[in-house]
Amino acid sequence: MGMRNSTIFLLSTLAIAVLSSNAVAQSDEKPGLFATADASIVHDDNIYRVIDDLAQSDTYLRLRPELAAVGGLGKHRFQLSYNGDYAKFSDQSDADYTDHDLRGRIDFDHTLRFSSQFEAGYQKEHEEPGTLNRVQLDVTEYNKYDQNFVLAGLAYGSEEAIGRLAVNYRRTDKDYTNNELDFLDYLGNQFTGRFTYRVAPNTRVYAEAIISDLDYTPGINFELDNTYKRYRAGVTWDFTGKLTGDINIGYQDRDYDLDTIQDIDGLAYDGEITWALNTYTRVIVAANRESIDSSLEEAGGFLRTTYGLSINHELTERLKLIADAGYSNDELVFSSNREDKRYAYQFGLEYELLRNVALAVDYTYEERDSTLAIADYKANIFGLNVIVALED
């Protein structure tokens, strides 16, 4: 149980690290039913992340429930989960949103060497405007989309084996439902292969290839179809829980079908290190460099480099201090006249009122400093949270 970190860049970096992990790894969750609910009152002085002259301030009520059921039959495991995110704004009712994320996963342990995984999910979500390179000065509601995916994976070698080979396939279908963004709808097919070798009891090296084929809905005289390839080598380790990490470095190549769109290739890296200084202080450092398809009409992708730092410190047995900082740099390769620098900082306190109930207060500052003046924004967000966790 802990306060939700709303620092966008750190969250996105950590999420990428999780998604980059072995897709056919067996679940280590304990069987049972789990539920948490985070109710917040939030004041945001720039809800749409636009320039100061157009900024709209509002206070809203936010509820984020999470439900999970984990079970098994023999060596096989299954997991069902639901994450919700609902917001009701006081003044700007068009900004209200109701997000859903429903997933199911089954891990089969066929023999001592062979295992497989099947997963499917559905998301109905909105996009945080501060994460996009698109500038929507007249926006009245967040960009919303529906997305579903299926994944199938096969692995040879157990998690404890010296060597392990895993392959998987994922198909994703994403459809925008508002703000005339049909040209960003796509079907994606992704193939991943990963070989892991144990060099010490808690240290492994790996080599991985990820190939994604993205088929976008054609726009007027424009189509964003491309193939995105990533090849990387990395290492994971766990030194008695004190210092854990997963870092990799490699090469990326995003090749667009249209000759008029500039391709992107070069260095790519992704990493996260967690350092438990002692029993009450933990530090997380994360970094990522990747190419992302632009959300602008008739424009290709851009390079985003992200760094994040998170500190969690227990002042007392019941009182925790959380501090986060994130920096992101967007290099828009299709325009030499624009570069975006993003900053995010958060400071919060969490008090454990009861064993399963916590109160939290936090402040977040976000800024985008762009060479394109109309893309600049600043935002101050204040939140008061009540967090309830239940476990069977």
Coordinates of C-alpha atoms in Angstrom, one line a residue:
M1 CA 0.0 0.0 0.0
G2 CA 1.4 3.4 -0.9
M3 CA 0.5 6.8 -2.3
R4 CA 0.1 6.8 -6.1
N5 CA 2.9 8.6 -7.9
S6 CA 1.4 11.1 -10.4
T7 CA 4.8 12.2 -11.8
I8 CA 4.2 11.5 -15.4
F9 CA 7.7 11.0 -16.6
L10 CA 8.9 8.7 -13.8
L11 CA 5.7 6.6 -14.1
S12 CA 6.1 6.2 -17.9
T13 CA 9.8 5.2 -17.4
L14 CA 8.9 2.6 -14.8
A15 CA 6.1 1.3 -16.9
I16 CA 8.4 0.8 -19.8
A17 CA 10.8 -1.1 -17.6
V18 CA 7.9 -3.4 -16.5
L19 CA 6.6 -4.0 -20.1
S20 CA 10.2 -4.7 -21.3
S21 CA 10.5 -7.6 -18.8
N22 CA 10.2 -11.2 -19.9
A23 CA 6.7 -11.6 -21.2
V24 CA 6.4 -15.3 -20.3
A25 CA 7.7 -15.1 -16.8
Q26 CA 5.6 -17.0 -14.3
S27 CA 3.5 -15.0 -11.8
D28 CA 5.0 -14.7 -8.4
E29 CA 1.8 -13.3 -6.9
K30 CA 0.4 -15.1 -3.9
P31 CA -3.0 -16.7 -4.4
G32 CA -6.0 -14.7 -3.1
L33 CA -8.2 -11.8 -3.6
F34 CA -6.8 -8.2 -3.5
A35 CA -8.5 -4.8 -3.6
T36 CA -7.4 -1.2 -3.1
A37 CA -9.3 2.0 -3.5
D38 CA -7.8 5.5 -3.7
A39 CA -10.2 8.4 -3.4
S40 CA -8.7 11.9 -4.0
I41 CA -9.7 15.5 -4.1
V42 CA -7.5 17.2 -6.6
H43 CA -7.0 20.9 -7.6
D44 CA -5.3 21.4 -10.9
D45 CA -4.6 25.0 -12.2
N46 CA -4.1 23.8 -15.8
I47 CA -6.2 20.7 -16.5
Y48 CA -5.5 20.7 -20.3
R49 CA -1.8 21.5 -20.2
V50 CA -1.9 24.6 -22.4
I51 CA -0.2 28.0 -22.4
D52 CA -0.9 30.2 -19.4
D53 CA -3.3 32.6 -21.2
L54 CA -5.7 29.6 -22.0
A55 CA -5.2 27.6 -18.8
Q56 CA -8.3 26.4 -17.0
S57 CA -8.3 25.6 -13.3
D58 CA -10.6 23.1 -11.7
T59 CA -11.1 20.9 -8.7
Y60 CA -12.2 17.3 -9.2
L61 CA -13.0 14.1 -7.3
R62 CA -11.0 11.1 -8.4
L63 CA -11.6 7.4 -7.6
R64 CA -9.1 4.6 -8.5
P65 CA -10.2 1.1 -7.6
E66 CA -8.0 -1.9 -8.2
L67 CA -9.2 -5.5 -8.0
A68 CA -7.2 -8.7 -8.5
A69 CA -7.8 -12.4 -8.2
V70 CA -4.8 -14.8 -8.3
G71 CA -5.2 -18.6 -8.2
G72 CA -3.8 -21.8 -9.5
L73 CA -4.4 -25.4 -10.4
G74 CA -1.4 -27.5 -9.7
K75 CA 1.6 -25.7 -11.3
H76 CA -0.6 -23.6 -13.5
R77 CA -1.5 -20.0 -12.5
F78 CA -4.1 -17.5 -13.5
Q79 CA -4.7 -13.9 -12.7
L80 CA -7.7 -11.5 -13.3
S81 CA -7.4 -7.8 -12.7
Y82 CA -9.3 -4.6 -13.0
N83 CA -8.0 -1.1 -12.7
G84 CA -10.4 1.9 -12.8
D85 CA -9.8 5.6 -12.9
Y86 CA -12.9 7.9 -12.6
A87 CA -12.8 11.7 -12.4
K88 CA -15.7 14.2 -11.8
F89 CA -14.8 17.8 -12.4
S90 CA -16.5 20.6 -10.5
D91 CA -16.7 23.2 -13.3
Q92 CA -15.5 21.6 -16.6
S93 CA -17.8 18.7 -16.9
D94 CA -16.5 17.9 -20.4
A95 CA -13.3 16.9 -18.8
D96 CA -14.9 14.0 -16.8
Y97 CA -13.6 10.6 -17.6
T98 CA -14.2 7.0 -16.7
D99 CA -11.3 4.7 -17.5
H100 CA -11.3 0.9 -17.3
D101 CA -8.4 -1.6 -17.6
L102 CA -9.5 -5.3 -17.5
R103 CA -6.9 -8.1 -18.0
G104 CA -6.7 -11.8 -17.7
R105 CA -3.6 -14.1 -17.8
I106 CA -2.9 -17.8 -17.6
D107 CA 0.6 -19.3 -17.0
F108 CA 1.0 -22.9 -17.9
D109 CA 3.9 -24.9 -16.5
H110 CA 3.9 -27.9 -19.0
T111 CA 7.1 -29.6 -18.0
L112 CA 10.3 -28.8 -16.1
R113 CA 11.5 -26.9 -19.2
F114 CA 8.5 -25.8 -21.2
S115 CA 6.0 -23.1 -20.1
S116 CA 3.6 -20.8 -21.9
Q117 CA 1.5 -17.7 -21.2
F118 CA -1.7 -16.4 -22.7
E119 CA -3.1 -12.9 -21.9
A120 CA -5.8 -10.7 -23.1
G121 CA -7.0 -7.2 -22.1
Y122 CA -9.3 -4.3 -22.8
Q123 CA -8.7 -0.7 -22.0
K124 CA -11.0 2.3 -22.2
E125 CA -8.8 5.2 -21.2
H126 CA -7.9 8.9 -21.7
E127 CA -4.5 10.4 -22.6
E128 CA -2.8 12.9 -20.3
P129 CA -2.3 16.0 -22.6
G130 CA 1.1 16.7 -21.0
T131 CA 2.6 13.4 -22.4
L132 CA 1.8 14.3 -26.1
N133 CA 3.7 16.4 -28.6
R134 CA 0.4 17.5 -30.0
V135 CA -0.7 21.0 -29.1
Q136 CA -4.5 21.2 -28.6
L137 CA -5.2 24.8 -27.6
D138 CA -9.0 24.6 -28.0
V139 CA -9.5 21.2 -26.4
T140 CA -12.6 20.8 -24.1
E141 CA -12.1 17.1 -23.3
Y142 CA -9.2 14.7 -23.0
N143 CA -8.4 12.4 -26.0
K144 CA -10.1 9.1 -25.3
Y145 CA -9.5 5.7 -26.9
D146 CA -10.5 2.0 -26.7
Q147 CA -7.7 -0.6 -26.9
N148 CA -7.7 -4.4 -26.7
F149 CA -4.8 -6.9 -27.0
V150 CA -4.0 -10.6 -27.0
L151 CA -0.6 -12.1 -26.2
A152 CA 0.7 -15.6 -26.5
G153 CA 4.2 -16.7 -25.3
L154 CA 6.3 -19.8 -25.1
A155 CA 9.5 -20.3 -23.0
Y156 CA 12.1 -23.1 -22.9
G157 CA 13.9 -23.2 -19.6
S158 CA 12.6 -22.4 -16.1
E159 CA 13.2 -19.2 -14.2
E160 CA 16.0 -20.9 -12.2
A161 CA 17.7 -22.5 -15.2
I162 CA 21.1 -21.3 -16.4
G163 CA 19.8 -20.6 -19.8
R164 CA 16.2 -19.6 -20.9
L165 CA 14.7 -18.8 -24.3
A166 CA 11.4 -17.0 -24.5
V167 CA 9.3 -15.8 -27.5
N168 CA 6.0 -14.1 -27.6
Y169 CA 3.5 -12.5 -30.0
R170 CA 1.2 -9.6 -29.1
R171 CA -1.6 -8.1 -31.3
T172 CA -3.0 -4.6 -30.3
D173 CA -6.0 -2.8 -31.7
K174 CA -6.3 0.9 -30.7
D175 CA -9.2 3.2 -31.7
Y176 CA -9.6 6.9 -30.7
T177 CA -13.2 7.8 -30.0
N178 CA -13.2 11.7 -30.0
N179 CA -11.4 14.8 -31.1
E180 CA -11.1 13.6 -34.7
L181 CA -8.0 11.5 -34.2
D182 CA -8.9 8.6 -36.4
F183 CA -5.6 8.9 -38.2
L184 CA -3.9 7.6 -35.0
D185 CA -6.0 4.4 -34.9
Y186 CA -3.8 1.4 -35.6
L187 CA -3.4 -2.4 -35.6
G188 CA -0.1 -3.5 -34.1
N189 CA 1.7 -6.9 -34.4
Q190 CA 4.7 -7.3 -32.1
F191 CA 7.2 -10.2 -31.9
T192 CA 9.7 -10.6 -29.1
G193 CA 12.5 -13.0 -28.6
R194 CA 14.7 -13.1 -25.5
F195 CA 17.6 -15.3 -24.4
T196 CA 18.6 -15.1 -20.7
Y197 CA 21.8 -16.6 -19.2
R198 CA 22.5 -16.8 -15.4
V199 CA 26.1 -15.8 -14.6
A200 CA 25.6 -15.8 -10.8
P201 CA 22.8 -17.0 -8.4
N202 CA 21.1 -13.6 -8.6
T203 CA 22.5 -12.1 -11.8
R204 CA 21.5 -12.7 -15.4
V205 CA 22.5 -11.3 -18.7
Y206 CA 20.1 -11.2 -21.7
A207 CA 19.8 -10.4 -25.4
E208 CA 16.5 -9.4 -26.8
A209 CA 14.9 -8.5 -30.1
I210 CA 11.5 -6.7 -30.4
I211 CA 9.9 -6.1 -33.8
S212 CA 6.7 -4.2 -34.1
D213 CA 4.6 -3.7 -37.3
L214 CA 2.2 -0.8 -37.0
D215 CA -0.7 -0.4 -39.5
Y216 CA -2.4 3.0 -39.1
T217 CA -5.7 4.2 -40.5
P218 CA -4.9 6.3 -43.6
G219 CA -5.3 10.1 -43.3
I220 CA -5.7 12.6 -46.1
N221 CA -2.6 12.1 -48.2
F222 CA -0.8 10.7 -45.2
E223 CA -0.2 7.4 -43.5
L224 CA 1.9 6.6 -40.4
D225 CA 2.6 2.9 -41.1
N226 CA 6.0 1.8 -39.9
T227 CA 8.1 -1.0 -38.6
Y228 CA 9.9 -0.5 -35.3
K229 CA 12.9 -2.7 -34.5
R230 CA 14.8 -2.8 -31.2
Y231 CA 17.9 -4.9 -30.5
R232 CA 19.4 -4.8 -27.0
A233 CA 21.6 -6.5 -24.4
G234 CA 21.1 -6.1 -20.7
V235 CA 21.7 -7.4 -17.2
T236 CA 19.4 -8.0 -14.2
W237 CA 20.6 -8.5 -10.6
D238 CA 19.3 -8.7 -7.0
F239 CA 21.9 -8.3 -4.3
T240 CA 20.0 -9.6 -1.2
G241 CA 17.2 -7.2 -1.9
K242 CA 19.5 -4.2 -1.1
L243 CA 20.3 -3.3 -4.7
T244 CA 18.2 -4.6 -7.6
G245 CA 18.3 -3.5 -11.2
D246 CA 17.5 -4.1 -14.9
I247 CA 19.5 -2.1 -17.4
N248 CA 20.0 -2.6 -21.2
I249 CA 21.4 -0.8 -24.1
G250 CA 21.0 -1.4 -27.9
Y251 CA 19.9 -0.1 -31.3
Q252 CA 16.6 1.1 -32.5
D253 CA 15.2 1.6 -36.0
R254 CA 11.8 3.0 -36.9
D255 CA 11.3 2.7 -40.7
Y256 CA 8.2 4.5 -42.2
D257 CA 6.5 3.2 -45.3
L258 CA 6.2 6.7 -46.8
D259 CA 9.4 8.1 -48.2
T260 CA 8.3 11.6 -47.2
I261 CA 8.6 10.7 -43.5
Q262 CA 12.0 10.8 -41.9
D263 CA 13.1 7.4 -40.4
I264 CA 14.6 7.2 -36.9
D265 CA 17.5 5.0 -35.8
G266 CA 20.3 5.0 -33.3
L267 CA 21.0 4.4 -29.7
A268 CA 18.3 3.1 -27.3
Y269 CA 18.5 2.3 -23.7
D270 CA 16.2 1.4 -20.8
G271 CA 17.0 0.9 -17.1
E272 CA 15.9 0.9 -13.5
I273 CA 17.9 0.6 -10.3
T274 CA 16.4 0.3 -6.9
W275 CA 18.6 0.9 -3.8
A276 CA 17.4 0.1 -0.3
L277 CA 19.8 2.3 1.7
N278 CA 18.3 0.8 4.9
T279 CA 15.0 -0.6 6.2
Y280 CA 13.3 2.8 5.9
T281 CA 14.8 4.5 2.8
R282 CA 14.5 3.4 -0.8
V283 CA 15.8 5.1 -3.9
I284 CA 14.8 4.3 -7.5
V285 CA 16.6 5.7 -10.5
A286 CA 15.2 5.1 -14.0
A287 CA 16.2 6.1 -17.6
N288 CA 14.8 5.4 -21.1
R289 CA 15.5 6.5 -24.7
E290 CA 13.0 5.5 -27.4
S291 CA 11.3 6.7 -30.5
I292 CA 7.6 7.5 -30.4
D293 CA 5.1 8.1 -33.3
S294 CA 4.0 11.7 -33.4
S295 CA 0.4 12.6 -32.7
L296 CA 0.6 15.5 -35.2
E297 CA -0.9 15.2 -38.7
E298 CA 1.5 14.5 -41.5
A299 CA 4.5 14.2 -39.1
G300 CA 6.6 11.2 -38.3
G301 CA 8.1 10.2 -34.9
F302 CA 10.4 11.8 -32.4
L303 CA 13.0 10.7 -29.9
R304 CA 12.2 10.9 -26.2
T305 CA 14.9 10.6 -23.5
T306 CA 13.6 10.3 -20.0
Y307 CA 15.2 10.3 -16.5
G308 CA 13.5 9.8 -13.2
L309 CA 14.4 9.7 -9.5
S310 CA 12.1 8.6 -6.7
I311 CA 12.8 8.6 -2.9
N312 CA 10.6 6.9 -0.4
H313 CA 11.6 7.5 3.3
E314 CA 9.8 6.4 6.4
L315 CA 10.0 9.2 8.9
T316 CA 8.2 7.0 11.5
E317 CA 6.5 3.6 11.5
R318 CA 3.3 5.4 10.2
L319 CA 4.5 8.4 8.4
K320 CA 6.2 8.2 4.9
L321 CA 7.8 10.9 2.8
I322 CA 7.8 10.5 -1.0
A323 CA 9.7 12.7 -3.4
D324 CA 10.0 12.3 -7.1
A325 CA 11.6 14.2 -10.0
G326 CA 11.4 13.6 -13.7
Y327 CA 13.0 15.1 -16.8
S328 CA 12.2 14.3 -20.4
N329 CA 13.6 15.7 -23.7
D330 CA 11.7 15.3 -27.0
E331 CA 13.7 15.8 -30.2
L332 CA 11.2 16.2 -33.0
V333 CA 13.2 14.9 -36.0
F334 CA 10.6 16.1 -38.5
S335 CA 11.2 19.7 -37.4
S336 CA 14.6 21.1 -36.6
N337 CA 12.8 24.2 -35.1
R338 CA 11.2 22.4 -32.2
E339 CA 12.5 20.7 -29.1
D340 CA 10.5 20.1 -25.9
K341 CA 11.9 19.8 -22.4
R342 CA 9.6 18.5 -19.7
Y343 CA 10.0 18.7 -16.0
A344 CA 8.0 17.1 -13.2
Y345 CA 8.4 17.2 -9.4
Q346 CA 6.3 15.8 -6.7
F347 CA 6.5 15.9 -2.9
G348 CA 4.1 14.0 -0.6
L349 CA 3.4 12.6 2.8
E350 CA 1.5 9.5 3.6
Y351 CA 0.2 8.6 7.1
E352 CA -1.0 5.1 8.0
L353 CA -4.1 5.7 9.9
L354 CA -5.0 2.1 10.3
R355 CA -3.5 -1.2 9.1
N356 CA -5.4 -1.0 5.8
V357 CA -6.2 2.7 5.7
A358 CA -3.8 5.6 4.8
L359 CA -4.2 9.3 4.4
A360 CA -1.9 11.2 1.9
V361 CA -1.3 14.7 0.7
D362 CA 0.9 15.6 -2.3
Y363 CA 1.9 18.5 -4.5
T364 CA 3.0 18.1 -8.1
Y365 CA 4.6 20.6 -10.5
E366 CA 4.8 20.0 -14.3
E367 CA 6.3 22.1 -17.0
R368 CA 7.0 21.9 -20.7
D369 CA 9.5 24.3 -22.1
S370 CA 9.4 24.2 -25.9
T371 CA 11.1 26.1 -28.7
L372 CA 7.6 26.4 -30.0
A373 CA 6.1 29.0 -27.8
I374 CA 2.4 27.8 -28.0
A375 CA 3.6 24.4 -26.7
D376 CA 4.8 25.8 -23.4
Y377 CA 2.7 25.0 -20.2
K378 CA 3.0 25.0 -16.4
A379 CA 0.7 23.2 -14.0
N380 CA 0.4 23.0 -10.2
I381 CA -1.5 20.0 -8.8
F382 CA -2.6 19.6 -5.1
G383 CA -4.1 16.3 -3.9
L384 CA -5.6 14.9 -0.8
N385 CA -6.0 11.1 -0.8
V386 CA -7.6 8.3 1.2
I387 CA -6.2 4.9 0.4
V388 CA -7.9 1.6 1.5
A389 CA -6.4 -1.8 0.9
L390 CA -8.0 -5.2 1.4
E391 CA -6.3 -8.6 1.1
D392 CA -7.7 -12.1 1.4

